Amino acid sequence: MPVRLKKFIGMIALIALVVLYALISTAFAVAVLADKSAWTHLAFYLVSGLMWILPAMWIIKWMETSKRRESE
């Protein structure tokens, strides 16, 4: 697969990931954390705000894989 196409697909996947993750995370917070304390909300948003990085790292690694193989 050409590098430019792979990067384009990865970019679309990253945008979709961020949008879907934000919607799901916010819906979960509204549904489950409605009557919880502010500290619970803070802890949830800190953790969920960092959790999207794991799938994003996988997508970025996939985007860069062919580039490394070609240069070796």
PDB file of N, CA, C and O in Angstrom:
ATOM      1  N   MET A   1       0.852  -1.170   0.000  1.00  0.00           N
ATOM      2  CA  MET A   1       0.000   0.000   0.000  1.00  0.00           C
ATOM      3  C   MET A   1       0.905   1.243   0.000  1.00  0.00           C
ATOM      4  O   MET A   1       1.849   1.315   0.786  1.00  0.00           O
ATOM      5  N   PRO A   2       0.598   2.198  -0.848  1.00  0.00           N
ATOM      6  CA  PRO A   2       1.416   3.417  -0.881  1.00  0.00           C
ATOM      7  C   PRO A   2       1.379   4.161   0.456  1.00  0.00           C
ATOM      8  O   PRO A   2       0.373   4.152   1.164  1.00  0.00           O
ATOM      9  N   VAL A   3       2.488   4.799   0.778  1.00  0.00           N
ATOM     10  CA  VAL A   3       2.623   5.489   2.061  1.00  0.00           C
ATOM     11  C   VAL A   3       1.582   6.604   2.198  1.00  0.00           C
ATOM     12  O   VAL A   3       0.973   6.764   3.249  1.00  0.00           O
ATOM     13  N   ARG A   4       1.362   7.358   1.129  1.00  0.00           N
ATOM     14  CA  ARG A   4       0.404   8.465   1.194  1.00  0.00           C
ATOM     15  C   ARG A   4      -1.006   7.963   1.469  1.00  0.00           C
ATOM     16  O   ARG A   4      -1.746   8.573   2.237  1.00  0.00           O
ATOM     17  N   LEU A   5      -1.393   6.852   0.845  1.00  0.00           N
ATOM     18  CA  LEU A   5      -2.716   6.284   1.078  1.00  0.00           C
ATOM     19  C   LEU A   5      -2.836   5.776   2.513  1.00  0.00           C
ATOM     20  O   LEU A   5      -3.858   5.992   3.177  1.00  0.00           O
ATOM     21  N   LYS A   6      -1.796   5.142   2.991  1.00  0.00           N
ATOM     22  CA  LYS A   6      -1.799   4.621   4.360  1.00  0.00           C
ATOM     23  C   LYS A   6      -1.920   5.768   5.368  1.00  0.00           C
ATOM     24  O   LYS A   6      -2.650   5.675   6.344  1.00  0.00           O
ATOM     25  N   LYS A   7      -1.237   6.862   5.129  1.00  0.00           N
ATOM     26  CA  LYS A   7      -1.315   8.014   6.028  1.00  0.00           C
ATOM     27  C   LYS A   7      -2.688   8.665   5.958  1.00  0.00           C
ATOM     28  O   LYS A   7      -3.212   9.121   6.971  1.00  0.00           O
ATOM     29  N   PHE A   8      -3.292   8.709   4.773  1.00  0.00           N
ATOM     30  CA  PHE A   8      -4.631   9.269   4.637  1.00  0.00           C
ATOM     31  C   PHE A   8      -5.649   8.423   5.399  1.00  0.00           C
ATOM     32  O   PHE A   8      -6.477   8.953   6.141  1.00  0.00           O
ATOM     33  N   ILE A   9      -5.578   7.106   5.244  1.00  0.00           N
ATOM     34  CA  ILE A   9      -6.482   6.208   5.969  1.00  0.00           C
ATOM     35  C   ILE A   9      -6.258   6.339   7.469  1.00  0.00           C
ATOM     36  O   ILE A   9      -7.205   6.377   8.250  1.00  0.00           O
ATOM     37  N   GLY A  10      -5.009   6.422   7.883  1.00  0.00           N
ATOM     38  CA  GLY A  10      -4.697   6.585   9.305  1.00  0.00           C
ATOM     39  C   GLY A  10      -5.225   7.887   9.867  1.00  0.00           C
ATOM     40  O   GLY A  10      -5.732   7.935  10.980  1.00  0.00           O
ATOM     41  N   MET A  11      -5.136   8.959   9.087  1.00  0.00           N
ATOM     42  CA  MET A  11      -5.650  10.255   9.529  1.00  0.00           C
ATOM     43  C   MET A  11      -7.165  10.200   9.719  1.00  0.00           C
ATOM     44  O   MET A  11      -7.698  10.682  10.722  1.00  0.00           O
ATOM     45  N   ILE A  12      -7.860   9.590   8.767  1.00  0.00           N
ATOM     46  CA  ILE A  12      -9.315   9.444   8.885  1.00  0.00           C
ATOM     47  C   ILE A  12      -9.656   8.580  10.099  1.00  0.00           C
ATOM     48  O   ILE A  12     -10.584   8.885  10.865  1.00  0.00           O
ATOM     49  N   ALA A  13      -8.901   7.520  10.317  1.00  0.00           N
ATOM     50  CA  ALA A  13      -9.137   6.645  11.465  1.00  0.00           C
ATOM     51  C   ALA A  13      -8.897   7.386  12.780  1.00  0.00           C
ATOM     52  O   ALA A  13      -9.656   7.205  13.750  1.00  0.00           O
ATOM     53  N   LEU A  14      -7.866   8.214  12.845  1.00  0.00           N
ATOM     54  CA  LEU A  14      -7.594   8.984  14.063  1.00  0.00           C
ATOM     55  C   LEU A  14      -8.708   9.987  14.362  1.00  0.00           C
ATOM     56  O   LEU A  14      -9.132  10.127  15.511  1.00  0.00           O
ATOM     57  N   ILE A  15      -9.187  10.663  13.331  1.00  0.00           N
ATOM     58  CA  ILE A  15     -10.279  11.615  13.535  1.00  0.00           C
ATOM     59  C   ILE A  15     -11.537  10.886  14.003  1.00  0.00           C
ATOM     60  O   ILE A  15     -12.207  11.319  14.942  1.00  0.00           O
ATOM     61  N   ALA A  16     -11.850   9.763  13.359  1.00  0.00           N
ATOM     62  CA  ALA A  16     -13.020   8.981  13.761  1.00  0.00           C
ATOM     63  C   ALA A  16     -12.867   8.465  15.193  1.00  0.00           C
ATOM     64  O   ALA A  16     -13.822   8.483  15.971  1.00  0.00           O
ATOM     65  N   LEU A  17     -11.666   8.016  15.539  1.00  0.00           N
ATOM     66  CA  LEU A  17     -11.410   7.526  16.895  1.00  0.00           C
ATOM     67  C   LEU A  17     -11.667   8.611  17.932  1.00  0.00           C
ATOM     68  O   LEU A  17     -12.362   8.374  18.921  1.00  0.00           O
ATOM     69  N   VAL A  18     -11.141   9.797  17.704  1.00  0.00           N
ATOM     70  CA  VAL A  18     -11.296  10.879  18.674  1.00  0.00           C
ATOM     71  C   VAL A  18     -12.765  11.278  18.817  1.00  0.00           C
ATOM     72  O   VAL A  18     -13.268  11.447  19.928  1.00  0.00           O
ATOM     73  N   VAL A  19     -13.464  11.401  17.704  1.00  0.00           N
ATOM     74  CA  VAL A  19     -14.877  11.802  17.757  1.00  0.00           C
ATOM     75  C   VAL A  19     -15.715  10.735  18.458  1.00  0.00           C
ATOM     76  O   VAL A  19     -16.496  11.042  19.376  1.00  0.00           O
ATOM     77  N   LEU A  20     -15.573   9.483  18.047  1.00  0.00           N
ATOM     78  CA  LEU A  20     -16.355   8.415  18.663  1.00  0.00           C
ATOM     79  C   LEU A  20     -16.007   8.229  20.136  1.00  0.00           C
ATOM     80  O   LEU A  20     -16.887   8.038  20.977  1.00  0.00           O
ATOM     81  N   TYR A  21     -14.718   8.296  20.444  1.00  0.00           N
ATOM     82  CA  TYR A  21     -14.305   8.123  21.830  1.00  0.00           C
ATOM     83  C   TYR A  21     -14.867   9.235  22.715  1.00  0.00           C
ATOM     84  O   TYR A  21     -15.329   8.983  23.825  1.00  0.00           O
ATOM     85  N   ALA A  22     -14.846  10.460  22.225  1.00  0.00           N
ATOM     86  CA  ALA A  22     -15.394  11.578  23.002  1.00  0.00           C
ATOM     87  C   ALA A  22     -16.892  11.417  23.219  1.00  0.00           C
ATOM     88  O   ALA A  22     -17.390  11.655  24.325  1.00  0.00           O
ATOM     89  N   LEU A  23     -17.606  11.007  22.183  1.00  0.00           N
ATOM     90  CA  LEU A  23     -19.056  10.811  22.322  1.00  0.00           C
ATOM     91  C   LEU A  23     -19.386   9.689  23.302  1.00  0.00           C
ATOM     92  O   LEU A  23     -20.257   9.845  24.167  1.00  0.00           O
ATOM     93  N   ILE A  24     -18.694   8.576  23.174  1.00  0.00           N
ATOM     94  CA  ILE A  24     -18.951   7.439  24.063  1.00  0.00           C
ATOM     95  C   ILE A  24     -18.559   7.776  25.497  1.00  0.00           C
ATOM     96  O   ILE A  24     -19.296   7.474  26.444  1.00  0.00           O
ATOM     97  N   SER A  25     -17.420   8.404  25.677  1.00  0.00           N
ATOM     98  CA  SER A  25     -16.960   8.763  27.016  1.00  0.00           C
ATOM     99  C   SER A  25     -17.921   9.745  27.695  1.00  0.00           C
ATOM    100  O   SER A  25     -18.253   9.598  28.868  1.00  0.00           O
ATOM    101  N   THR A  26     -18.382  10.736  26.950  1.00  0.00           N
ATOM    102  CA  THR A  26     -19.303  11.715  27.513  1.00  0.00           C
ATOM    103  C   THR A  26     -20.653  11.084  27.815  1.00  0.00           C
ATOM    104  O   THR A  26     -21.250  11.364  28.861  1.00  0.00           O
ATOM    105  N   ALA A  27     -21.143  10.229  26.926  1.00  0.00           N
ATOM    106  CA  ALA A  27     -22.423   9.551  27.176  1.00  0.00           C
ATOM    107  C   ALA A  27     -22.338   8.676  28.416  1.00  0.00           C
ATOM    108  O   ALA A  27     -23.266   8.637  29.233  1.00  0.00           O
ATOM    109  N   PHE A  28     -21.223   7.976  28.570  1.00  0.00           N
ATOM    110  CA  PHE A  28     -21.035   7.145  29.761  1.00  0.00           C
ATOM    111  C   PHE A  28     -21.004   8.007  31.021  1.00  0.00           C
ATOM    112  O   PHE A  28     -21.626   7.670  32.029  1.00  0.00           O
ATOM    113  N   ALA A  29     -20.304   9.114  30.953  1.00  0.00           N
ATOM    114  CA  ALA A  29     -20.210   9.998  32.125  1.00  0.00           C
ATOM    115  C   ALA A  29     -21.574  10.558  32.505  1.00  0.00           C
ATOM    116  O   ALA A  29     -21.917  10.626  33.686  1.00  0.00           O
ATOM    117  N   VAL A  30     -22.357  10.947  31.532  1.00  0.00           N
ATOM    118  CA  VAL A  30     -23.686  11.501  31.821  1.00  0.00           C
ATOM    119  C   VAL A  30     -24.595  10.431  32.396  1.00  0.00           C
ATOM    120  O   VAL A  30     -25.350  10.677  33.344  1.00  0.00           O
ATOM    121  N   ALA A  31     -24.530   9.220  31.852  1.00  0.00           N
ATOM    122  CA  ALA A  31     -25.421   8.155  32.294  1.00  0.00           C
ATOM    123  C   ALA A  31     -25.035   7.571  33.652  1.00  0.00           C
ATOM    124  O   ALA A  31     -25.897   7.314  34.493  1.00  0.00           O
ATOM    125  N   VAL A  32     -23.761   7.391  33.899  1.00  0.00           N
ATOM    126  CA  VAL A  32     -23.322   6.673  35.099  1.00  0.00           C
ATOM    127  C   VAL A  32     -22.900   7.615  36.223  1.00  0.00           C
ATOM    128  O   VAL A  32     -23.155   7.341  37.398  1.00  0.00           O
ATOM    129  N   LEU A  33     -22.282   8.722  35.880  1.00  0.00           N
ATOM    130  CA  LEU A  33     -21.719   9.596  36.901  1.00  0.00           C
ATOM    131  C   LEU A  33     -22.611  10.786  37.242  1.00  0.00           C
ATOM    132  O   LEU A  33     -22.140  11.766  37.811  1.00  0.00           O
ATOM    133  N   ALA A  34     -23.880  10.704  36.930  1.00  0.00           N
ATOM    134  CA  ALA A  34     -24.780  11.849  37.102  1.00  0.00           C
ATOM    135  C   ALA A  34     -24.852  12.327  38.551  1.00  0.00           C
ATOM    136  O   ALA A  34     -24.860  13.528  38.816  1.00  0.00           O
ATOM    137  N   ASP A  35     -24.904  11.430  39.505  1.00  0.00           N
ATOM    138  CA  ASP A  35     -25.068  11.831  40.903  1.00  0.00           C
ATOM    139  C   ASP A  35     -23.806  11.630  41.739  1.00  0.00           C
ATOM    140  O   ASP A  35     -23.865  11.593  42.959  1.00  0.00           O
ATOM    141  N   LYS A  36     -22.666  11.528  41.092  1.00  0.00           N
ATOM    142  CA  LYS A  36     -21.398  11.320  41.803  1.00  0.00           C
ATOM    143  C   LYS A  36     -20.741  12.654  42.130  1.00  0.00           C
ATOM    144  O   LYS A  36     -21.133  13.712  41.659  1.00  0.00           O
ATOM    145  N   SER A  37     -19.708  12.597  42.945  1.00  0.00           N
ATOM    146  CA  SER A  37     -19.021  13.817  43.367  1.00  0.00           C
ATOM    147  C   SER A  37     -18.147  14.385  42.254  1.00  0.00           C
ATOM    148  O   SER A  37     -17.864  13.724  41.256  1.00  0.00           O
ATOM    149  N   ALA A  38     -17.700  15.597  42.465  1.00  0.00           N
ATOM    150  CA  ALA A  38     -16.838  16.255  41.480  1.00  0.00           C
ATOM    151  C   ALA A  38     -15.497  15.535  41.365  1.00  0.00           C
ATOM    152  O   ALA A  38     -14.902  15.497  40.281  1.00  0.00           O
ATOM    153  N   TRP A  39     -15.010  14.951  42.450  1.00  0.00           N
ATOM    154  CA  TRP A  39     -13.747  14.213  42.414  1.00  0.00           C
ATOM    155  C   TRP A  39     -13.860  12.963  41.549  1.00  0.00           C
ATOM    156  O   TRP A  39     -12.912  12.585  40.862  1.00  0.00           O
ATOM    157  N   THR A  40     -15.020  12.317  41.586  1.00  0.00           N
ATOM    158  CA  THR A  40     -15.244  11.145  40.739  1.00  0.00           C
ATOM    159  C   THR A  40     -15.240  11.553  39.273  1.00  0.00           C
ATOM    160  O   THR A  40     -14.654  10.871  38.431  1.00  0.00           O
ATOM    161  N   HIS A  41     -15.883  12.670  38.969  1.00  0.00           N
ATOM    162  CA  HIS A  41     -15.875  13.188  37.604  1.00  0.00           C
ATOM    163  C   HIS A  41     -14.454  13.516  37.163  1.00  0.00           C
ATOM    164  O   HIS A  41     -14.059  13.188  36.037  1.00  0.00           O
ATOM    165  N   LEU A  42     -13.702  14.168  38.020  1.00  0.00           N
ATOM    166  CA  LEU A  42     -12.328  14.526  37.690  1.00  0.00           C
ATOM    167  C   LEU A  42     -11.491  13.285  37.411  1.00  0.00           C
ATOM    168  O   LEU A  42     -10.764  13.228  36.409  1.00  0.00           O
ATOM    169  N   ALA A  43     -11.598  12.287  38.274  1.00  0.00           N
ATOM    170  CA  ALA A  43     -10.838  11.051  38.082  1.00  0.00           C
ATOM    171  C   ALA A  43     -11.239  10.359  36.780  1.00  0.00           C
ATOM    172  O   ALA A  43     -10.381   9.886  36.021  1.00  0.00           O
ATOM    173  N   PHE A  44     -12.548  10.306  36.512  1.00  0.00           N
ATOM    174  CA  PHE A  44     -13.009   9.659  35.283  1.00  0.00           C
ATOM    175  C   PHE A  44     -12.470  10.374  34.055  1.00  0.00           C
ATOM    176  O   PHE A  44     -11.969   9.740  33.122  1.00  0.00           O
ATOM    177  N   TYR A  45     -12.574  11.691  34.022  1.00  0.00           N
ATOM    178  CA  TYR A  45     -12.127  12.429  32.842  1.00  0.00           C
ATOM    179  C   TYR A  45     -10.608  12.408  32.693  1.00  0.00           C
ATOM    180  O   TYR A  45     -10.104  12.433  31.572  1.00  0.00           O
ATOM    181  N   LEU A  46      -9.874  12.338  33.789  1.00  0.00           N
ATOM    182  CA  LEU A  46      -8.414  12.192  33.680  1.00  0.00           C
ATOM    183  C   LEU A  46      -8.042  10.854  33.053  1.00  0.00           C
ATOM    184  O   LEU A  46      -7.214  10.787  32.148  1.00  0.00           O
ATOM    185  N   VAL A  47      -8.681   9.789  33.539  1.00  0.00           N
ATOM    186  CA  VAL A  47      -8.370   8.452  33.018  1.00  0.00           C
ATOM    187  C   VAL A  47      -8.860   8.309  31.583  1.00  0.00           C
ATOM    188  O   VAL A  47      -8.118   7.871  30.702  1.00  0.00           O
ATOM    189  N   SER A  48     -10.108   8.666  31.340  1.00  0.00           N
ATOM    190  CA  SER A  48     -10.644   8.497  29.988  1.00  0.00           C
ATOM    191  C   SER A  48      -9.992   9.457  28.995  1.00  0.00           C
ATOM    192  O   SER A  48      -9.914   9.164  27.803  1.00  0.00           O
ATOM    193  N   GLY A  49      -9.506  10.582  29.471  1.00  0.00           N
ATOM    194  CA  GLY A  49      -8.810  11.511  28.598  1.00  0.00           C
ATOM    195  C   GLY A  49      -7.465  10.994  28.137  1.00  0.00           C
ATOM    196  O   GLY A  49      -6.957  11.408  27.098  1.00  0.00           O
ATOM    197  N   LEU A  50      -6.892  10.085  28.877  1.00  0.00           N
ATOM    198  CA  LEU A  50      -5.604   9.492  28.499  1.00  0.00           C
ATOM    199  C   LEU A  50      -5.751   8.152  27.781  1.00  0.00           C
ATOM    200  O   LEU A  50      -4.836   7.731  27.071  1.00  0.00           O
ATOM    201  N   MET A  51      -6.887   7.482  27.946  1.00  0.00           N
ATOM    202  CA  MET A  51      -7.060   6.137  27.379  1.00  0.00           C
ATOM    203  C   MET A  51      -7.141   6.119  25.857  1.00  0.00           C
ATOM    204  O   MET A  51      -6.828   5.110  25.235  1.00  0.00           O
ATOM    205  N   TRP A  52      -7.545   7.206  25.226  1.00  0.00           N
ATOM    206  CA  TRP A  52      -7.640   7.210  23.767  1.00  0.00           C
ATOM    207  C   TRP A  52      -6.262   7.171  23.121  1.00  0.00           C
ATOM    208  O   TRP A  52      -6.130   6.858  21.939  1.00  0.00           O
ATOM    209  N   ILE A  53      -5.230   7.451  23.904  1.00  0.00           N
ATOM    210  CA  ILE A  53      -3.874   7.471  23.364  1.00  0.00           C
ATOM    211  C   ILE A  53      -3.425   6.073  22.937  1.00  0.00           C
ATOM    212  O   ILE A  53      -2.701   5.934  21.951  1.00  0.00           O
ATOM    213  N   LEU A  54      -3.865   5.037  23.642  1.00  0.00           N
ATOM    214  CA  LEU A  54      -3.439   3.672  23.300  1.00  0.00           C
ATOM    215  C   LEU A  54      -3.874   3.262  21.895  1.00  0.00           C
ATOM    216  O   LEU A  54      -3.029   2.825  21.100  1.00  0.00           O
ATOM    217  N   PRO A  55      -5.161   3.382  21.534  1.00  0.00           N
ATOM    218  CA  PRO A  55      -5.501   3.035  20.148  1.00  0.00           C
ATOM    219  C   PRO A  55      -4.887   4.008  19.128  1.00  0.00           C
ATOM    220  O   PRO A  55      -4.552   3.607  18.015  1.00  0.00           O
ATOM    221  N   ALA A  56      -4.708   5.264  19.512  1.00  0.00           N
ATOM    222  CA  ALA A  56      -4.091   6.229  18.600  1.00  0.00           C
ATOM    223  C   ALA A  56      -2.640   5.841  18.328  1.00  0.00           C
ATOM    224  O   ALA A  56      -2.166   5.967  17.187  1.00  0.00           O
ATOM    225  N   MET A  57      -1.938   5.362  19.349  1.00  0.00           N
ATOM    226  CA  MET A  57      -0.555   4.923  19.151  1.00  0.00           C
ATOM    227  C   MET A  57      -0.499   3.747  18.185  1.00  0.00           C
ATOM    228  O   MET A  57       0.402   3.658  17.353  1.00  0.00           O
ATOM    229  N   TRP A  58      -1.460   2.835  18.282  1.00  0.00           N
ATOM    230  CA  TRP A  58      -1.490   1.686  17.388  1.00  0.00           C
ATOM    231  C   TRP A  58      -1.711   2.140  15.947  1.00  0.00           C
ATOM    232  O   TRP A  58      -1.052   1.648  15.025  1.00  0.00           O
ATOM    233  N   ILE A  59      -2.628   3.085  15.745  1.00  0.00           N
ATOM    234  CA  ILE A  59      -2.900   3.593  14.397  1.00  0.00           C
ATOM    235  C   ILE A  59      -1.658   4.288  13.831  1.00  0.00           C
ATOM    236  O   ILE A  59      -1.285   4.075  12.673  1.00  0.00           O
ATOM    237  N   ILE A  60      -1.000   5.094  14.638  1.00  0.00           N
ATOM    238  CA  ILE A  60       0.203   5.801  14.174  1.00  0.00           C
ATOM    239  C   ILE A  60       1.316   4.808  13.860  1.00  0.00           C
ATOM    240  O   ILE A  60       2.028   4.942  12.868  1.00  0.00           O
ATOM    241  N   LYS A  61       1.448   3.793  14.677  1.00  0.00           N
ATOM    242  CA  LYS A  61       2.459   2.764  14.416  1.00  0.00           C
ATOM    243  C   LYS A  61       2.161   2.055  13.094  1.00  0.00           C
ATOM    244  O   LYS A  61       3.063   1.799  12.303  1.00  0.00           O
ATOM    245  N   TRP A  62       0.881   1.758  12.845  1.00  0.00           N
ATOM    246  CA  TRP A  62       0.494   1.133  11.581  1.00  0.00           C
ATOM    247  C   TRP A  62       0.811   2.040  10.395  1.00  0.00           C
ATOM    248  O   TRP A  62       1.281   1.579   9.360  1.00  0.00           O
ATOM    249  N   MET A  63       0.561   3.337  10.562  1.00  0.00           N
ATOM    250  CA  MET A  63       0.827   4.292   9.487  1.00  0.00           C
ATOM    251  C   MET A  63       2.317   4.359   9.153  1.00  0.00           C
ATOM    252  O   MET A  63       2.689   4.523   7.991  1.00  0.00           O
ATOM    253  N   GLU A  64       3.168   4.241  10.133  1.00  0.00           N
ATOM    254  CA  GLU A  64       4.607   4.398   9.942  1.00  0.00           C
ATOM    255  C   GLU A  64       5.332   3.099   9.617  1.00  0.00           C
ATOM    256  O   GLU A  64       6.505   3.124   9.286  1.00  0.00           O
ATOM    257  N   THR A  65       4.664   1.952   9.692  1.00  0.00           N
ATOM    258  CA  THR A  65       5.330   0.666   9.513  1.00  0.00           C
ATOM    259  C   THR A  65       5.943   0.518   8.133  1.00  0.00           C
ATOM    260  O   THR A  65       7.090   0.143   7.994  1.00  0.00           O
ATOM    261  N   SER A  66       5.207   0.825   7.088  1.00  0.00           N
ATOM    262  CA  SER A  66       5.727   0.630   5.741  1.00  0.00           C
ATOM    263  C   SER A  66       6.893   1.568   5.462  1.00  0.00           C
ATOM    264  O   SER A  66       7.799   1.224   4.710  1.00  0.00           O
ATOM    265  N   LYS A  67       6.880   2.730   6.072  1.00  0.00           N
ATOM    266  CA  LYS A  67       7.965   3.685   5.862  1.00  0.00           C
ATOM    267  C   LYS A  67       9.282   3.120   6.396  1.00  0.00           C
ATOM    268  O   LYS A  67      10.318   3.228   5.750  1.00  0.00           O
ATOM    269  N   ARG A  68       9.226   2.484   7.564  1.00  0.00           N
ATOM    270  CA  ARG A  68      10.435   1.910   8.142  1.00  0.00           C
ATOM    271  C   ARG A  68      10.929   0.723   7.313  1.00  0.00           C
ATOM    272  O   ARG A  68      12.114   0.532   7.143  1.00  0.00           O
ATOM    273  N   ARG A  69      10.023  -0.094   6.822  1.00  0.00           N
ATOM    274  CA  ARG A  69      10.414  -1.268   6.040  1.00  0.00           C
ATOM    275  C   ARG A  69      11.098  -0.850   4.746  1.00  0.00           C
ATOM    276  O   ARG A  69      12.032  -1.491   4.303  1.00  0.00           O
ATOM    277  N   GLU A  70      10.600   0.204   4.100  1.00  0.00           N
ATOM    278  CA  GLU A  70      11.180   0.642   2.838  1.00  0.00           C
ATOM    279  C   GLU A  70      12.582   1.219   3.031  1.00  0.00           C
ATOM    280  O   GLU A  70      13.435   1.066   2.176  1.00  0.00           O
ATOM    281  N   SER A  71      12.816   1.866   4.162  1.00  0.00           N
ATOM    282  CA  SER A  71      14.108   2.503   4.371  1.00  0.00           C
ATOM    283  C   SER A  71      15.185   1.522   4.853  1.00  0.00           C
ATOM    284  O   SER A  71      16.355   1.802   4.765  1.00  0.00           O
ATOM    285  N   GLU A  72      14.777   0.365   5.326  1.00  0.00           N
ATOM    286  CA  GLU A  72      15.762  -0.624   5.814  1.00  0.00           C
ATOM    287  C   GLU A  72      16.341  -1.444   4.702  1.00  0.00           C
ATOM    288  O   GLU A  72      15.924  -1.584   3.654  1.00  0.00           O
TER     289      GLU A  72
END
